Coordinates of C-alpha atoms in Angstrom, one line a residue:
Chain A
M1 CA 178.7 161.6 134.2
T2 CA 178.9 159.4 137.3
G3 CA 181.8 161.5 138.5
I4 CA 179.8 164.7 138.3
R5 CA 176.9 163.1 140.1
M6 CA 179.2 161.7 142.8
N7 CA 180.7 165.2 143.3
K8 CA 177.3 166.7 143.7
F9 CA 176.4 164.1 146.2
I10 CA 179.5 164.9 148.2
Y11 CA 178.8 168.6 147.9
F12 CA 175.3 168.3 149.3
G13 CA 176.5 165.9 151.9
K14 CA 179.0 168.4 153.2
K15 CA 176.4 171.1 153.3
L16 CA 174.1 168.8 155.2
L17 CA 176.8 167.9 157.7
L18 CA 177.6 171.6 158.2
F19 CA 173.9 172.3 158.8
L20 CA 173.6 169.5 161.4
M21 CA 176.8 170.6 163.1
S22 CA 175.6 174.2 163.3
I23 CA 172.3 173.1 164.8
V24 CA 174.0 170.9 167.4
V25 CA 176.4 173.7 168.4
L26 CA 173.5 176.2 168.5
S27 CA 171.4 174.0 170.7
V28 CA 174.3 173.3 173.2
A29 CA 175.1 177.0 173.4
V30 CA 171.5 178.1 173.9
F31 CA 170.8 175.4 176.4
F32 CA 173.8 176.1 178.6
I33 CA 173.5 179.9 178.4
T34 CA 169.8 179.8 179.4
R35 CA 170.5 177.4 182.3
L36 CA 173.4 179.4 183.6
A37 CA 171.3 182.6 183.6
P38 CA 170.2 183.8 187.0
G39 CA 166.5 183.9 187.6
D40 CA 164.0 181.4 188.8
P41 CA 162.0 179.2 186.3
L42 CA 159.8 178.1 189.1
V43 CA 158.4 181.6 189.3
S44 CA 157.1 181.4 185.8
Y45 CA 155.5 178.0 186.5
Y46 CA 154.0 178.7 189.9
G47 CA 153.7 182.4 189.8
E48 CA 153.8 184.2 193.2
R49 CA 153.5 180.9 195.0
A50 CA 157.1 180.0 194.1
E51 CA 158.6 182.6 196.4
K52 CA 156.7 181.3 199.5
M53 CA 157.8 177.7 199.0
G54 CA 159.7 175.8 201.6
P55 CA 162.9 174.0 200.7
E56 CA 161.1 170.6 200.5
E57 CA 158.4 171.9 198.3
R58 CA 161.0 173.5 196.1
A59 CA 162.9 170.3 195.7
W60 CA 159.7 168.5 194.8
A61 CA 158.8 171.1 192.2
E62 CA 162.2 171.1 190.7
E63 CA 162.1 167.3 190.4
K64 CA 158.7 167.5 188.8
L65 CA 160.1 169.9 186.1
G66 CA 163.3 167.9 185.8
L67 CA 165.5 170.8 187.0
H68 CA 167.2 168.9 189.8
E69 CA 169.7 167.0 187.7
S70 CA 173.1 168.3 186.5
M71 CA 173.1 170.3 183.3
P72 CA 174.7 167.7 180.9
V73 CA 172.1 165.2 182.0
Q74 CA 169.3 167.7 181.5
Y75 CA 170.7 168.4 178.0
V76 CA 170.9 164.7 177.0
R77 CA 167.4 164.2 178.3
W78 CA 166.1 167.2 176.4
L79 CA 167.8 165.9 173.2
T80 CA 166.4 162.4 173.5
N81 CA 162.9 163.9 174.1
V82 CA 163.3 166.1 171.1
M83 CA 164.3 163.1 169.0
R84 CA 160.9 161.6 170.0
G85 CA 159.2 164.8 169.0
D86 CA 158.6 166.0 172.6
F87 CA 159.7 169.5 173.1
G88 CA 158.5 169.8 176.7
I89 CA 155.9 172.1 178.2
S90 CA 155.9 175.8 178.6
Y91 CA 156.2 176.8 182.2
K92 CA 154.1 179.8 181.8
Y93 CA 151.3 178.5 179.6
K94 CA 151.5 175.0 181.1
R95 CA 151.0 173.5 177.7
D96 CA 152.9 171.8 175.0
V97 CA 155.5 174.2 173.6
V98 CA 154.8 173.3 170.1
G99 CA 151.1 174.2 170.6
V100 CA 152.0 177.6 172.1
I101 CA 154.3 178.4 169.2
G102 CA 151.9 177.0 166.7
E103 CA 149.3 179.5 167.7
R104 CA 151.7 182.4 167.2
I105 CA 153.9 181.4 164.3
G106 CA 151.2 182.2 161.7
N107 CA 151.1 185.8 162.8
T108 CA 154.9 186.2 162.5
L109 CA 155.1 184.5 159.2
L110 CA 152.3 186.7 157.9
L111 CA 153.9 189.9 159.1
G112 CA 157.4 188.8 158.1
G113 CA 156.3 187.3 154.8
I114 CA 154.3 190.4 153.6
G115 CA 157.2 192.6 154.7
F116 CA 159.7 190.4 152.9
V117 CA 157.8 190.4 149.6
L118 CA 157.1 194.1 149.8
I119 CA 160.7 194.9 150.6
F120 CA 162.1 193.0 147.7
C121 CA 159.6 194.2 145.1
L122 CA 160.1 197.8 146.2
A123 CA 163.9 197.4 146.5
L124 CA 164.2 196.1 143.0
L125 CA 162.0 198.9 141.6
L126 CA 163.9 201.6 143.6
G127 CA 167.2 200.1 142.6
I128 CA 166.3 200.2 138.9
L129 CA 164.9 203.7 139.2
C130 CA 168.1 205.0 140.8
A131 CA 170.4 203.1 138.4
R132 CA 168.6 204.5 135.4
H133 CA 168.9 208.0 136.6
E134 CA 172.4 207.6 138.1
G135 CA 173.7 210.9 139.5
K136 CA 170.7 212.8 138.4
L137 CA 168.1 214.4 140.6
P138 CA 165.7 211.4 141.2
D139 CA 168.7 209.2 142.2
R140 CA 170.1 211.8 144.5
V141 CA 166.8 212.6 146.2
I142 CA 166.0 208.9 146.7
C143 CA 169.5 208.2 148.0
G144 CA 169.2 211.1 150.4
I145 CA 165.8 210.0 151.8
G146 CA 166.9 206.4 151.8
T147 CA 170.1 207.1 153.8
V148 CA 168.1 209.0 156.4
S149 CA 165.5 206.3 156.6
S150 CA 168.0 203.5 157.0
C151 CA 169.5 205.4 160.0
I152 CA 166.2 205.5 162.0
P153 CA 166.2 202.7 164.6
E154 CA 163.3 200.3 164.0
F155 CA 161.8 200.6 167.4
W156 CA 161.7 204.4 167.1
L157 CA 160.2 204.3 163.7
S158 CA 157.4 202.1 165.1
L159 CA 156.9 204.5 167.9
L160 CA 156.7 207.4 165.5
L161 CA 154.2 205.5 163.3
V162 CA 152.1 204.8 166.4
L163 CA 152.3 208.4 167.6
I164 CA 151.3 209.8 164.2
F165 CA 148.7 207.3 162.9
A166 CA 147.3 205.8 166.1
V167 CA 147.5 208.4 168.8
N168 CA 147.1 211.7 166.8
L169 CA 145.2 210.8 163.6
K170 CA 143.4 207.8 165.2
W171 CA 143.3 206.1 161.8
L172 CA 144.8 202.8 162.7
P173 CA 145.0 200.6 165.8
S174 CA 148.2 200.7 167.7
S175 CA 148.6 197.2 169.0
G176 CA 147.5 193.6 168.9
S177 CA 146.6 191.6 165.8
Y178 CA 142.8 192.0 166.1
T179 CA 140.3 194.0 168.1
A180 CA 139.7 192.6 171.6
G181 CA 136.6 190.5 172.0
G182 CA 137.1 187.5 169.8
P183 CA 139.2 186.8 166.7
G184 CA 138.3 189.5 164.2
Q185 CA 137.6 189.1 160.5
W186 CA 140.1 189.7 157.7
P187 CA 139.5 193.4 157.3
D188 CA 140.1 193.9 161.0
R189 CA 143.3 191.9 160.9
A190 CA 144.5 193.7 157.9
R191 CA 144.0 197.0 159.6
H192 CA 146.1 195.8 162.5
L193 CA 148.8 194.7 160.1
I194 CA 149.3 198.0 158.3
L195 CA 151.5 199.8 160.9
P196 CA 153.8 196.8 161.8
T197 CA 154.2 196.0 158.1
A198 CA 155.0 199.6 157.3
A199 CA 157.6 199.6 160.1
V200 CA 159.2 196.4 158.8
V201 CA 159.3 197.7 155.2
L202 CA 160.5 201.2 155.9
G203 CA 163.1 200.0 158.3
H204 CA 164.8 197.6 155.9
L205 CA 163.9 198.8 152.4
W206 CA 166.8 201.2 151.7
Y207 CA 169.5 198.9 152.8
Y208 CA 168.6 196.4 150.2
A209 CA 167.5 198.9 147.5
Y210 CA 171.0 200.4 147.8
L211 CA 172.7 197.1 147.5
I212 CA 170.7 196.4 144.4
R213 CA 171.3 199.8 143.0
N214 CA 175.1 199.5 143.4
R215 CA 175.0 196.0 141.9
I216 CA 173.2 197.3 138.8
L217 CA 175.6 200.2 138.5
E218 CA 178.5 197.8 138.6
E219 CA 176.8 195.7 135.9
V220 CA 176.2 198.6 133.7
R221 CA 179.9 199.3 133.5
A222 CA 180.7 195.9 132.1
D223 CA 182.1 195.6 128.6
Y224 CA 179.3 193.6 127.2
V225 CA 177.0 196.6 127.6
L226 CA 179.2 198.5 125.3
L227 CA 179.0 195.7 122.8
A228 CA 175.2 195.5 123.1
K229 CA 175.1 199.2 122.5
A230 CA 177.4 199.0 119.5
K231 CA 175.1 196.3 118.2
G232 CA 172.3 198.8 118.3
L233 CA 170.2 197.7 121.2
G234 CA 168.3 200.4 123.1
R235 CA 168.9 201.4 126.7
H236 CA 165.8 199.6 127.9
S237 CA 166.5 196.3 126.4
I238 CA 170.1 196.4 127.5
L239 CA 169.1 197.2 131.1
Y240 CA 166.2 194.8 131.4
R241 CA 167.2 191.9 129.1
H242 CA 170.9 191.8 129.9
C243 CA 172.0 193.6 133.0
L244 CA 169.1 192.6 135.2
R245 CA 169.5 189.0 134.3
N246 CA 173.1 189.2 135.5
V247 CA 172.1 191.0 138.7
M248 CA 169.6 188.2 139.6
P249 CA 172.0 185.8 141.3
A250 CA 173.2 188.7 143.5
Y251 CA 169.5 189.7 144.1
L252 CA 168.8 186.1 145.2
S253 CA 171.7 186.0 147.6
I254 CA 170.8 189.4 149.0
M255 CA 167.3 188.0 149.6
A256 CA 168.8 185.0 151.5
I257 CA 171.1 187.2 153.5
S258 CA 168.2 189.4 154.5
V259 CA 166.2 186.7 156.2
P260 CA 167.9 186.9 159.6
H261 CA 167.9 190.7 159.5
I262 CA 164.2 191.0 158.6
L263 CA 163.4 188.3 161.2
G264 CA 165.2 190.2 163.9
G265 CA 163.5 193.4 162.9
T266 CA 160.1 191.7 162.9
Y267 CA 160.7 190.5 166.5
I268 CA 161.5 194.0 167.7
I269 CA 158.6 195.5 165.9
E270 CA 156.3 192.8 167.3
V271 CA 157.3 193.8 170.8
V272 CA 156.6 197.5 170.2
F273 CA 153.2 196.8 168.7
S274 CA 152.5 194.0 171.2
Y275 CA 151.6 191.9 168.2
P276 CA 151.1 188.3 169.2
G277 CA 153.9 186.6 167.3
L278 CA 157.2 184.8 168.0
G279 CA 159.0 188.1 168.9
T280 CA 156.7 188.8 171.8
L281 CA 156.9 185.2 172.9
L282 CA 160.7 185.2 172.7
Y283 CA 160.8 188.4 174.8
E284 CA 158.5 187.0 177.4
S285 CA 160.2 183.7 177.7
A286 CA 163.6 185.3 178.0
R287 CA 162.3 187.5 180.8
Y288 CA 160.5 184.8 182.7
K289 CA 163.0 181.9 182.1
D290 CA 160.5 179.7 180.3
Y291 CA 163.3 177.3 179.3
N292 CA 161.6 174.9 176.9
L293 CA 159.8 177.7 175.1
L294 CA 163.0 179.9 174.8
M295 CA 165.0 176.9 173.6
L296 CA 162.6 176.0 170.8
L297 CA 162.2 179.7 169.8
C298 CA 166.0 180.2 169.6
M299 CA 166.3 177.0 167.7
L300 CA 163.7 178.0 165.2
S301 CA 165.2 181.4 164.5
G302 CA 168.6 179.8 164.4
I303 CA 167.6 177.2 161.9
A304 CA 166.0 179.9 159.7
V305 CA 169.3 181.9 159.9
I306 CA 171.5 178.8 159.2
L307 CA 169.4 177.8 156.3
S308 CA 169.5 181.2 154.7
N309 CA 173.3 181.3 155.2
L310 CA 173.6 178.0 153.5
A311 CA 171.4 179.2 150.7
V312 CA 173.7 182.2 150.2
Q313 CA 176.7 179.9 150.1
M314 CA 175.1 177.6 147.6
I315 CA 174.1 180.5 145.4
N316 CA 177.5 181.9 145.4
E317 CA 179.2 178.6 144.8
R318 CA 176.7 177.4 142.2
G319 CA 178.2 175.0 139.7
Y320 CA 181.3 174.6 141.8
G321 CA 180.1 171.3 143.2
N322 CA 181.7 169.5 140.3
D323 CA 185.3 170.2 140.0
E324 CA 185.5 169.7 136.2
R325 CA 183.8 173.0 135.6
Q326 CA 185.8 174.9 138.1
Chain B
M1 CA 184.9 234.5 128.5
T2 CA 185.9 235.3 132.1
K3 CA 188.5 237.7 133.4
D4 CA 191.3 235.4 134.4
S5 CA 191.5 233.1 131.3
K6 CA 194.2 234.5 129.1
F7 CA 193.1 232.7 125.9
E8 CA 189.9 232.8 124.0
I9 CA 188.6 229.3 123.5
V10 CA 187.2 228.8 120.1
G11 CA 185.6 225.8 118.3
I12 CA 182.3 224.3 117.3
R13 CA 181.2 223.3 120.8
R14 CA 182.7 226.1 122.9
L15 CA 181.5 225.6 126.4
P16 CA 181.2 228.8 128.4
C17 CA 183.6 228.8 131.3
T18 CA 181.6 230.1 134.2
E19 CA 183.8 229.1 137.1
S20 CA 187.2 230.3 137.9
V21 CA 190.0 227.8 138.5
K22 CA 190.1 228.7 142.1
Q23 CA 186.4 228.0 142.7
K24 CA 186.8 224.7 140.9
K25 CA 189.7 223.7 143.1
R26 CA 187.8 224.6 146.2
K27 CA 184.8 222.7 145.0
R28 CA 186.8 219.7 144.3
R29 CA 188.4 219.8 147.7
Y30 CA 185.0 219.8 149.5
R31 CA 183.1 217.6 147.1
D32 CA 181.7 214.3 148.6
K33 CA 183.3 215.0 151.9
P34 CA 180.9 214.7 154.8
I35 CA 181.7 218.1 156.2
A36 CA 178.3 218.8 157.7
A37 CA 178.0 215.3 159.2
A38 CA 181.5 215.6 160.8
A39 CA 180.7 219.1 162.2
I40 CA 177.4 218.0 163.7
L41 CA 178.9 214.9 165.1
V42 CA 181.8 216.8 166.7
L43 CA 179.2 219.2 168.1
I44 CA 177.1 216.5 169.6
V45 CA 180.2 214.6 171.0
L46 CA 181.6 217.8 172.5
A47 CA 178.3 218.7 174.1
C48 CA 178.0 215.2 175.5
L49 CA 181.6 215.2 176.8
L50 CA 181.2 218.6 178.4
C51 CA 177.7 217.9 179.5
E52 CA 178.3 219.5 183.0
L53 CA 178.6 222.8 181.2
V54 CA 175.7 222.4 178.9
M55 CA 173.1 221.0 181.3
T56 CA 170.5 223.3 182.7
G57 CA 169.4 220.9 185.5
D58 CA 170.3 217.7 187.2
P59 CA 169.4 214.8 184.9
A60 CA 168.9 212.5 187.9
S61 CA 166.6 214.6 190.0
L62 CA 163.0 213.4 190.0
D63 CA 160.7 216.4 190.2
L64 CA 157.3 214.8 190.8
R65 CA 155.5 218.2 190.6
S66 CA 156.4 218.7 187.0
C67 CA 155.8 215.4 185.2
S68 CA 155.4 215.4 181.4
V69 CA 155.8 219.2 181.1
P70 CA 155.8 220.3 177.5
P71 CA 158.9 222.1 176.2
G72 CA 159.0 225.6 177.5
R73 CA 161.3 228.2 179.0
E74 CA 162.1 226.4 182.3
F75 CA 162.6 223.0 180.7
L76 CA 163.9 223.5 177.2
F77 CA 162.9 220.1 175.9
G78 CA 160.2 219.4 178.5
T79 CA 160.3 216.8 181.2
D80 CA 159.5 213.1 181.0
T81 CA 156.9 211.0 182.9
M82 CA 159.2 210.8 185.9
G83 CA 159.7 214.5 186.0
R84 CA 163.3 214.6 184.8
D85 CA 164.6 217.4 182.6
I86 CA 165.0 216.0 179.1
F87 CA 167.4 218.7 177.9
S88 CA 170.0 217.7 180.6
M89 CA 169.3 214.0 180.1
I90 CA 170.0 214.2 176.3
W91 CA 173.6 215.3 176.9
Y92 CA 174.2 213.2 180.0
G93 CA 172.7 210.1 178.3
G94 CA 174.4 210.7 175.0
R95 CA 177.7 210.4 176.8
I96 CA 176.8 206.9 178.0
S97 CA 175.3 205.9 174.6
L98 CA 178.4 207.0 172.8
F99 CA 180.7 205.4 175.3
I100 CA 178.9 202.0 174.9
G101 CA 179.2 202.3 171.1
I102 CA 182.9 203.0 171.2
A103 CA 183.8 200.6 174.0
S104 CA 182.0 197.7 172.4
T105 CA 183.5 198.4 169.0
L106 CA 186.9 198.6 170.5
L107 CA 186.4 195.2 172.1
S108 CA 184.9 193.6 168.9
T109 CA 187.6 195.1 166.7
V110 CA 190.5 193.8 168.8
L111 CA 188.8 190.4 169.0
A112 CA 188.2 190.4 165.2
V113 CA 191.8 191.5 164.4
I114 CA 193.4 189.0 166.6
L115 CA 191.2 186.1 165.6
G116 CA 191.0 187.0 162.0
A117 CA 194.8 187.4 161.7
A118 CA 195.4 184.2 163.6
S119 CA 193.1 182.4 161.3
G120 CA 194.7 183.9 158.3
I121 CA 198.2 183.0 159.3
A122 CA 197.3 179.5 160.6
P123 CA 197.7 176.4 158.5
A124 CA 194.7 175.5 156.3
R125 CA 193.0 173.0 158.6
I126 CA 193.0 175.3 161.7
D127 CA 191.9 178.1 159.4
A128 CA 189.0 176.1 158.1
L129 CA 188.0 175.1 161.6
M130 CA 188.1 178.7 162.9
M131 CA 186.1 180.0 159.9
R132 CA 183.5 177.3 160.5
L133 CA 183.2 178.4 164.1
T134 CA 182.8 182.0 162.9
D135 CA 180.1 180.9 160.5
I136 CA 178.3 179.2 163.3
F137 CA 178.6 182.2 165.5
L138 CA 177.3 184.3 162.7
S139 CA 174.4 182.0 162.2
I140 CA 173.1 182.5 165.8
P141 CA 170.5 185.3 165.6
S142 CA 172.1 188.2 167.3
L143 CA 169.1 189.6 169.2
P144 CA 168.3 186.4 171.1
L145 CA 172.0 185.9 171.7
V146 CA 172.4 189.4 173.2
I147 CA 169.3 188.9 175.3
L148 CA 170.7 185.6 176.6
M149 CA 174.1 186.9 177.3
Q150 CA 172.6 189.9 179.1
A151 CA 170.5 187.5 181.2
V152 CA 173.7 185.6 182.1
L153 CA 175.6 188.6 183.3
G154 CA 172.7 189.7 185.5
Q155 CA 171.7 193.2 186.1
A156 CA 173.0 195.2 183.2
N157 CA 175.4 198.1 183.6
L158 CA 177.5 200.1 181.3
F159 CA 180.3 197.7 181.1
S160 CA 178.4 194.5 180.9
I161 CA 176.3 195.7 178.0
S162 CA 179.4 197.0 176.2
F163 CA 181.0 193.6 176.8
V164 CA 177.9 191.7 175.4
L165 CA 177.6 193.9 172.3
G166 CA 181.4 193.7 171.7
I167 CA 181.5 189.9 172.0
T168 CA 178.6 189.4 169.6
G169 CA 179.9 191.8 166.9
W170 CA 183.3 190.6 165.8
M171 CA 182.5 188.0 163.3
S172 CA 182.1 189.9 160.1
I173 CA 185.2 192.0 160.7
A174 CA 187.2 188.9 161.5
R175 CA 186.2 187.4 158.1
V176 CA 187.5 190.5 156.2
V177 CA 190.7 190.6 158.2
R178 CA 191.2 186.9 157.6
S179 CA 190.8 187.2 153.8
E180 CA 193.1 190.2 153.7
V181 CA 195.7 188.4 155.7
R182 CA 195.5 185.3 153.6
R183 CA 196.1 187.5 150.5
I184 CA 199.4 188.9 151.9
R185 CA 200.6 186.0 154.1
N186 CA 203.1 184.8 151.5
S187 CA 204.6 188.2 150.8
E188 CA 208.4 188.5 151.0
Y189 CA 208.3 191.1 153.8
L190 CA 206.3 188.9 156.0
I191 CA 208.6 185.9 155.5
A192 CA 211.6 188.2 156.2
A193 CA 209.9 189.5 159.4
K194 CA 209.3 185.9 160.5
C195 CA 212.9 184.9 159.7
M196 CA 214.2 187.7 161.8
G197 CA 212.2 186.2 164.7
G198 CA 209.2 188.5 164.8
G199 CA 206.5 187.3 167.1
F200 CA 202.8 187.0 166.1
F201 CA 201.8 190.4 167.7
H202 CA 204.8 192.1 166.2
I203 CA 204.0 191.0 162.7
L204 CA 200.3 191.7 163.3
W205 CA 200.9 195.2 164.4
K206 CA 203.8 196.2 162.2
H207 CA 203.0 194.4 158.9
L208 CA 199.4 193.2 158.8
T209 CA 197.5 196.0 160.4
P210 CA 198.5 198.7 158.0
N211 CA 197.4 196.5 155.2
F212 CA 193.9 195.7 156.3
I213 CA 193.0 198.9 158.2
P214 CA 191.5 200.6 155.1
S215 CA 189.3 197.6 154.3
I216 CA 187.9 197.3 157.8
M217 CA 187.6 201.0 158.6
F218 CA 184.1 201.2 157.2
M219 CA 182.9 198.1 159.1
V220 CA 184.4 199.5 162.3
V221 CA 182.5 202.7 162.0
M222 CA 179.3 200.8 161.2
N223 CA 180.0 198.7 164.3
V224 CA 179.8 201.8 166.4
R225 CA 176.5 202.6 164.9
N226 CA 175.1 199.1 165.3
A227 CA 176.2 199.0 168.9
I228 CA 174.4 202.2 169.7
V229 CA 171.3 201.0 167.9
A230 CA 171.5 197.6 169.8
E231 CA 172.0 199.3 173.1
S232 CA 169.1 201.6 172.7
T233 CA 166.8 198.9 171.4
L234 CA 167.6 196.7 174.4
S235 CA 167.2 199.5 176.9
F236 CA 164.0 200.5 175.2
M237 CA 162.6 197.0 175.5
G238 CA 163.6 196.9 179.2
I239 CA 166.2 194.2 178.9
G240 CA 169.2 196.5 178.6
L241 CA 170.1 199.3 181.0
P242 CA 167.5 200.2 183.7
V243 CA 165.5 203.4 183.4
E244 CA 167.6 205.0 186.1
E245 CA 170.7 204.7 184.0
V246 CA 170.2 207.5 181.5
T247 CA 170.9 206.7 177.8
W248 CA 169.0 207.6 174.7
G249 CA 167.5 204.2 174.6
S250 CA 166.4 204.1 178.2
M251 CA 164.9 207.5 177.9
L252 CA 162.7 206.1 175.1
S253 CA 161.6 203.2 177.3
L254 CA 159.2 205.6 179.0
S255 CA 157.5 206.1 175.7
E256 CA 154.6 203.7 176.4
N257 CA 153.3 206.0 179.1
A258 CA 154.1 209.0 176.9
L259 CA 152.0 207.5 174.1
L260 CA 149.0 207.3 176.4
T261 CA 149.2 211.0 177.3
N262 CA 150.3 212.0 173.8
A263 CA 153.5 213.6 175.2
W264 CA 155.3 213.7 171.8
W265 CA 158.4 215.4 173.1
I266 CA 159.4 212.4 175.3
I267 CA 159.5 210.2 172.2
L268 CA 160.5 212.7 169.5
I269 CA 163.5 214.5 171.1
P270 CA 165.7 211.6 172.3
G271 CA 164.9 209.7 169.1
S272 CA 165.9 212.5 166.9
F273 CA 169.2 212.9 168.6
L274 CA 169.8 209.2 168.3
T275 CA 168.9 209.3 164.6
V276 CA 171.0 212.4 163.8
T277 CA 174.0 210.9 165.5
L278 CA 173.5 207.6 163.6
L279 CA 173.1 209.5 160.3
C280 CA 176.4 211.4 160.9
I281 CA 178.2 208.2 161.8
T282 CA 176.8 206.5 158.6
S283 CA 177.9 209.3 156.3
L284 CA 181.4 209.2 157.8
G285 CA 181.4 205.5 157.3
N286 CA 180.2 205.8 153.7
Y287 CA 183.0 208.3 153.0
L288 CA 185.6 206.0 154.5
R289 CA 184.3 203.2 152.3
G290 CA 185.1 205.3 149.3
K291 CA 183.4 205.6 146.0
G292 CA 181.9 202.4 144.7
N293 CA 181.4 203.1 141.1
T294 CA 183.9 205.3 139.4
G295 CA 184.2 205.7 135.7
Q296 CA 181.7 206.2 132.9
S297 CA 178.5 204.2 132.7
N298 CA 178.4 202.2 129.5
L299 CA 174.6 202.4 129.3

């Protein structure tokens, strides 16, 4: 018993170590790449004024922002500040980075979360539907439409949606998260969410539905299905009680894999709809060299991705933490 | 009973034979092969390669008198908000989009094959280290990474963007190559080749590559697709190629103005070409992957 517990301990310890290592490497990479990039962070802090500065003024400004030191020193200082919970200020908004992100993160989580849930509910339904009618008309039609839909680039899909529903039919607003003039109420927000969510869902749905469909079809060809059939079980109870249960681990790991993809897609769609979320923030900070903000945003997305990759690994290796069972 | 069957088939469940053997053979030969996709793709690629012959105008000339002209006789697909002829730009820009897709895939495939094979042949410790590094690379979200790399390389051009997309796209292929190589690394013919003094690249090219090519072919084709999508997304957002450099993506970067004036052709036409091309590439890729589920369903 203690042996098993010990092995589990080691297993999670290893995963934790890997997680920390990945984060450190990620932070070093992002830090150095951003600092090496051409472009002037002073412009984003001082605006137009930065270009007219004399050399002395520049030196003073750089010292104030802590940009005068060598890069390793800057990194170490950034790291120690982070350890103390201080992520620095945004050069553009001249405020604490955490505050700037805190305002926007809710919007992204809402859009991405609704999209994620919808994608996986619909993907499972479509997967089952296709698998039940394998090779017949419904399956072929859905597969055809799905293949086409998965080939449409996200940003163009969003453009199309705006063109159709906002510009021509004038049903839905095309940008923002609420009508200008004060934060709107929930119905207003929901109306602004429809198009971006539709873009997120349509852009990703088929990829996952197809994976699930194929996984179910693989399962249906297993020998136990034949046994269950011989035992006299009906098609439905074989599919829903036995096959789907075996598909669930794969479904979970597909869900975990999808996090980075859906996150990236959400970022792009946010930019197209100028939806005030992390995507637009990331885009702005990359353009205007808002170092501290860019750093934290990259780290946040990176951590989400690393965590989901770890989750995939742990789902796929479940039970292997203790060697006796292997 | 049809003309060319010599025997009458009898029995309880006699199925009428409606197709001749010849028809059946022909059907089998073309079944599940992406003939249409391949034909359309060849057409688009040829038109893009020979764009000088196809173009009806100069894609770079800015005609300020005819901005946002709807499709008509003079401008087959209309003009964009800067007064450029979209019909000519499609072919001219397609050449660049396709070039970026193929160039970056070449780079990422070569990287993936070399790193994956090196990792597969290497002793366990080095292999583990390299795979950890690959995992970490994979875990960096690709969009911010591409934006960052692009910022480092400065003003984007054709080669820098291919380079960036190539260098961020090798990880998943490398993993497959590595696992394939690990599977065959102890084969007799590899040991024989090593004993006879074959170098790393000789073994890689002569013995390993033929073994893993079928399993990475699908991913390579998909890589072309992903690179084209990534390039057009970046150019669309204004962080890839500038508007002056015509590609399908940078043509779409004018769409914000087009949305205001409801100039649908500026958005619809380049995007449809992009989508059709991607669709053809995807069907070819799916064909290369082969059929997933053969055999009778037990359900």
